[in-house]
Structure formats: structure tokens, C-alpha cells
């Protein structure tokens, strides 16, 4: 089974990238399931119902989130009704939404787990011990499990990859908006990449107009963020998962750019 | 002119990777100058005189550092005598060592500037305004300037790349120990990569035994760090720089592994 | 000369505390000059022209700021025209406003310097070396110098106190909104306190409704901040400064509450 | 019942302060139970068996810890055998030692709970929800409960105080080494102070030689920490607790200095 996982979609340019590149990619790689991180899909910050539906329309079948999950407060109203939308599982019990979900394709159930790192990020529950607990529950349902680990520090991401090696089909990092060059199969058959990257305006600072961010570093003054114009890119990985064992057969990093 | 820049060398396995891969790489790419980040070269933490000399022996011609620069206190004794060794320029005035230096090859002078990021890192002088000041001085000497930006946050690294675009030959990120997949030429001819990666034990967490780091995340207890065994890797970039203008013609990311 | 310095004024309840307590305090302690930290005076975040003028009307003669200085963007428009309003001096060169200023009372010129800490706060210029530079300039004008050090970490605040001991009349900490019990004269005659405290609603979390903040810690969800109701308090220090030498003769911490 | 709680004891000077001041204080205030934070008691970092026993000899009956708990690795060997020594309860399950304990005095059982903050500190379990869970267990045993909340940010400390108001006898902050001037009874009868302060060398930066820390801020270079000489101080609070209800009747902050 071929699963396409797309890195943080940033605003309108990011959604445009999905519109332009998704269908051809599905065809080219024989994709059976498409997952995307949507934490920046609404104007760069969070997700609205309209934006989620636009993404579903383009062919995204499941959406994961990250530290920007609550940036659009309206998500608190609809996230509990969405079967195809999850947020980091290690938010305190009682947070709106859920941390893992399932989707069916080709007669198989695939579990998707969203986790947030803690290093340089929010004070959430331990993603390491939490992962084991949640994965044990998920494995009652299916051995096909994809983990989106939304985290900043490479040490935390690499460590979680090794920690979950053999327990899930893939551990895919998100959040830094820069694709890493370390996609590989770990020893026990888990596909791993430290960061899938970003889908949005290429000539930018993580999606935002570069002049804005440079100026913020130079002046330490607050600035109104504006997404960058120019060429759009899609960053993703394709993972081939053995449907009976849940082990990954391969992982391939993908970058597309349209000038 | 072809310049090879090697990402953070971690301990003995990292030095072994230099020994094994450097000479063949120099030959394969017609390398004229070899620079490496050595902040973890001595047992994973800092640099000693012996280790520096071992690296010079293997063919490294210039060494940059990072936040681990002072981990081996002995460096404070010899760094001022070393023409081929620099540490982040944005340490306060009066810190041992210097933040930029020069080396000659093929009858040309190449300037190398080392900067540290501040986001999630130490409270140093602003690398953005500092860069402009130091680069203006360096450009009196040569238009061929390589910047090692040792930083954590992708936003800070990407922003500095764009900020220095057209002013230097290359902005090369280090520190995260994971190579990124974004090596490219920016608009004004500066070669850029968010992180060059690490030279050291591959099946590890940033060079350290993976069980140690996993355990630290699980228990939040201190642990004695031990470098990992197993296959060794080298991560680097090759930049082709126009010797008359200092503009980069190309940048290519390189990974080598020996099982 | 008796100088009254009032800790972070928080919103309308904080301004009310000024209105209620300031005049009686001036009388009781024979105050010659009144300075206040106003970084939270406008609704808990930043300062507007109207709010500044309200504070002047109540008898505040000079206003310092902190990390919330730019929360009300309108301040960027008027701060350059205000002689009695300063912001941390260690913002990058070119930031609106100025980092130190002077005011005359009883025929004497008093200098006021505002600094921000960096530990757990913004990436600004070094307050230690900056302090020496700015104080050297100020001492050309007057030996009477009051420093508002707006910082989080006690280590940074205490260290700056000792560092400036004998060079200024007082080093007064702000930002944590909790008055510390360590007001004293240091060895060389500088009055010192780690934090002057807050003027605003007493039964709150740093001025904000306690239920809001408790909930934020429990849920890690964003929340709309609302200032607390109930009793109001004023936190301040009175420093008696020798007008000819600039040395402090005494420092006394003050707390007033109105149920 | 009168309970004396002493703030972070720093090294030999701190232990000397206990030796000098404890007995007279016990007499003066009719103290029935003496608790101290000992996280810095061994040379400024952590606690050894010898140092713990020295403190018991001086009359300390119960010891709490903080983020420095593991600085002396030997504690991992003896902490499980110590009935009178606890470390923050919100370390992951499986950490050596325990997070709360009991001691008997005057025929009553007093429970002591140690918690660590997370803001600007370690990634531990949520102290807010954890507190409720642990306190519910402790209240099966006794309504007399003292909480040492070892934390950095005033917001987190004040919020926990309000959160536990009426559920415990006292919430006493430690860690910043500077006593705050906000000791009071909260609405439901819980005694509260943001920070009890430090017992150790007074003319220092949190116990350390002031020149060392000033230099570290100026140079950003590592430095060997050395405890300061000079006058010693003891910082503490006395809480009068109603033995039948567990409510506090009063809290009084105490400072003693010996030149
Ligand atoms: Fe993102
Ligand atoms: Fe994110
Ligand atoms: Fe490194
Ligand atoms: Fe580093
Ligand atoms: Fe404030
Ligand atoms: Fe502040
Ligand atoms: Fe401490
Ligand atoms: Fe501590």
C-alpha cells in the first residue's frame, strides 16, 4: 500500500500546491491514501472548516495538526465532529478533538497518530510513554500505523523514531517546514524522516514573506505576518507499507516546485 | 573553485569518517578547500589540540565551531594561536579566539565566518547585524566568503540565508546534526542549506547511543552520554564558487555511509 | 531626595490603584519624584497615549516599559515625542523611542535607564555591557541614576544589581509582578530590589483572572485574558538618594491594598 | 501546630545557617515540625547521604528537593530508603524516590508533597492535574498537607496556589532563591508564598560568588561555580496550621542574617 504524507500546508499558496500537484502524484506513485499536516492551512495559522473541506475536495483524506491547532478558535467547534482530523494526542485529557483516528482504504484499516514534541514547545504529556500507550490500543485494530511527530528538536524526533521502530509503519516529523535528507527504513521496518517539510511559497521563511521575518530578527519588533508570493512547492513522502505486517518496504522523499 | 564543507564531526567515529571518506571525496569532486565544523570532534563535546591536529592530518584545512566550543576548556589556551580555527563571531568582545579567518588556496583568499543563532540557544550578539558588519570588513579582503551559521531554529537559519544572499558565497547551517534537503542557490548567487548534517555514527541520536537518549526522554533523569557504535557517515556539501565574483555556481549535498 | 518607583501597573485596576494611593503616598513619604513601570497599563498589555496621559494626570512623572512595550502598536507613533517615557535600552539601534531619559526635580537632574533581561526573554543586546556604556553617558549629566531592570530570572537581576553597585542610585527589578523581600542597600551605596511587584488586582494571577490562568495551565488551550476584579493593590519602593553623590541612603518596599 | 519551612539550603554556608539559626527559631516560634528544601545542600548542587544526615542532626525533620535533585548521582542509591526525603512527584513513574511522604508530630500525621514547575524548567508531568490526584490520596491519610512547589515562573506558582486553595494547608514556592513579599492566607485557608527564599551566603548571586556569575553574563563563557563567602542568611516561613481541619491560621516570612 502506498501512502502519501504531505508536510505542513501553509495558507492559500500551500492549498494551491495541493491542487496542482496532488492528483499527478497520486497517479505517478499509485497512492492509496493521502494524509497531510494542516496546522497552517488557514492563512498560515490553524484550520477552519472551509479550509479543511477545500483540502478534502483536492483529495486529502486525513489531516493532522500541531502547535498551531487552536490558532483558529472555530476549530474547537467542529473538531469533535470530524472523523478525518486529529490533533496531538498528548494534549491534556479533555482537550477538544482526538489524538488518533482510523481510515479505510483497499479494505484495510490504517491508524494515524499525531504527537507533539515538548523540547522548545508546549508543556504537554510525555510523547514517548504516551505513544506506547496509544499505539498499544491502536494495534488492537490494525498493524498499519502512521505517526506524525510534530516537534522542533532533532534529538527528540530521532529518539522517538528509534523508540517506535518496529511498532509502527512510519514516524514522520513535521513542524520545522524544512524537509530533511534522512528518509530511511529503521532496523525493525519503520519508515522514518525527521521532517517532511512544507507545502507553500518556496521563496519565503517557512511560508512567510522573507522581508518580514528578516526585519523581525533585526529589530525585535512585532510585525504583521504576510504569506510570501512567488513559486509554490509541495514537500511530501511516499511510504510503501506491507498491508499484512504493517512494516514499511520503502520511504521516498518528494519535492515539487511550480515557478 | 570547489569547496567542501563537512557537518559537525562527532567524536572518534566522526574523525574515522573523515579519515575514510575525505581523500576520495577530494579526488571525486576536485576539491580545492576543505572546511569542517569541529564542535563535537573531541568525544562528542568540544575540541582539543590533539583532535584538531588529527583533523588537519586527514586533510581538513579549516575548522569552525558552535555552542560546544568551550566544552573542552583547554581550547581557551590554544585557540588564540590557531589561524585555521574560528568560533562564533557573536560571542562578546574579549572571548578567546576569533569569529572569522582567512585561508589561501589556488592563489585566492577565502574568508570564513562562524555565527551562532540565538533562538533556543545562547544569549549572544545579534548575528544579523553582526554579519553585515563582519562581512563588510571581510569583503575588503575577498569576495569569497563562506558562513557557517550554527543555529537551531529553521526560521532563523532561512532568514539569515536570504539576508546575506548576494553578500557571501554560501550560508551553511550546522548544529541540528540532520542534513536538510534544501540545498540550493538563492536569488543573488549565495549557496544555501539549512543544515549540512553530521559526520559520526549513523544509527544514533545525533551521534549518541540511542538507548541513552531514549531513556533520558522517558525518565527525565541525567545520563552518561556514550557515542554510538555501528556504521559511520559523513555529511557535507560541495560548493562551486566563481573565484572572481565570489558568487556560487552550484551547491550539492553529499552523504557517505560505511557499514 | 525621595523617589517613589511603582511596579508594573496592570490595566484599569492598576490605574485605579495609582489614583487612590499615589497622592497619600507622596505626602506620607515626602516624595520628590514618581516613576512607574507602565508596560501593562493599557488593558494589561502595553500603553496608549490616553493611558499615559491618565497616569501623568494622577501624578506619575516618568514611565518605564518592558517586554510588553509594543503590545499596543500605537505606541510606535507617539513614543518618539514623549520625553517622560522610555523602553528597554537594549532593543536594537533604530527601535522607536529611547532607552534612557532625564527629569528635573528640586533643581536636580535625575537619569532613568530601562533595561530588559535576556534569560527566558527576548534576544536583545547584552544588558550588562550596555548598562556600563549608557551609564557612562548618563553620568556626564548626573550621578542620580535609577535603573529599571525588567527581567525574569533572579540570577540575572541579582547579578546586574551587584554589577552596577556604586555606579547608580538604584537597580529596581520589574516584570514578575510579585514583590520580593530583598530590598536593601548594596555595598557601594546602590539601592536594590529583585522585583518591585505589581499595581493592579490583588486576587489574580499577575493581574489576570485566576480561573483563566489555572485553566490555561490545566488544558494548555489558548484563552482570552480578562483582568481580575476585587481588591486592588499598589506595590512600590521609596528610595532616599543623596542629591550630591547619587548614593542611596535607604530603600523601603511598600504595599497598599484597598478591599 | 507551627511548621517551619526553610528555603533552598545552599552548600556549607547554608548548612551553617541551619546550625546557627534553627534551634533559636524553634524555640522562638514554638515550632512543631521543621521542613527544608535541600536541593542545593551539597556544595550547591544536589544532596548526599552525609549532607542529609548533617541536616537531620541540626534538627531538620523532612527534606524536599527540586530540579537539582539528581546533581549528586549517589542520591539514586539512597533516596528509596529515606522516609524523610522526597523529590518532585511529577517526575515520570519509575524515577527513584517518591514525590510525597508523611511525618508524625504531636500525635498528628502531616503530609508533604513536592512538585516541580514546567515553565522554563524540565518537561515533567503536569503539576496541576497531578497535584489533585496526589492530594486526593494524601487526604485519605490527613488534612494537614504542605506543598513545596519548586518553580521558576511567578504565573505558574501563583496559579497553583489559587488552584490548591482550600485543598492543602500551604503552597510554598521554592527555586528562585529570593524570598517574595507576598506571604498570605488565600481565600479558603491555604497559606501561600511565591518563594520562601534561600539559606546560604547573602552577598552572592543565589549562593554563588557574585564575580563568577557577573563574568558569565558578560562573557557567556562557562565558569567554575564557587559558593560565596561572607554573611550567611536563613530564609523561611512559619505556618500555623489548625490540626483538626488542616487550614492555615497564619503564615509569617522570616529572614535571619549573621554578619
Ligand atoms: Fe507548521
Ligand atoms: Fe508547528
Ligand atoms: Fe554539533
Ligand atoms: Fe551545536
Ligand atoms: Fe509586567
Ligand atoms: Fe514584563
Ligand atoms: Fe535551589
Ligand atoms: Fe531549583
PDB file of C-alpha atoms and ligand atoms in Angstrom, chain C residues 8 37 39-40 65-69 121 150-152 174-177, ligand 6:
ATOM      1  CA  UNK C   8       4.064  47.182  36.719  1.00  0.00           C
ATOM      2  CA  UNK C  37       6.549  50.831  35.064  1.00  0.00           C
ATOM      3  CA  UNK C  39       4.150  48.149  30.311  1.00  0.00           C
ATOM      4  CA  UNK C  40       0.755  46.655  31.247  1.00  0.00           C
ATOM      5  CA  UNK C  65       8.387  49.830  29.981  1.00  0.00           C
ATOM      6  CA  UNK C  66       9.318  46.190  29.387  1.00  0.00           C
ATOM      7  CA  UNK C  67       8.696  43.236  27.080  1.00  0.00           C
ATOM      8  CA  UNK C  68       5.082  44.367  26.519  1.00  0.00           C
ATOM      9  CA  UNK C  69       6.205  47.761  25.187  1.00  0.00           C
ATOM     10  CA  UNK C 121      13.024  36.677  27.476  1.00  0.00           C
ATOM     11  CA  UNK C 150      12.795  44.340  33.561  1.00  0.00           C
ATOM     12  CA  UNK C 151      13.752  40.681  33.747  1.00  0.00           C
ATOM     13  CA  UNK C 152      12.572  37.195  34.623  1.00  0.00           C
ATOM     14  CA  UNK C 174      10.273  44.590  37.449  1.00  0.00           C
ATOM     15  CA  UNK C 175       8.351  42.041  35.308  1.00  0.00           C
ATOM     16  CA  UNK C 176       7.468  39.143  37.648  1.00  0.00           C
ATOM     17  CA  UNK C 177       4.577  41.132  39.218  1.00  0.00           C
TER      18      UNK C 177
HETATM   19 FE1  LIG E   6       7.091  42.160  31.580  1.00  0.00          FE
END
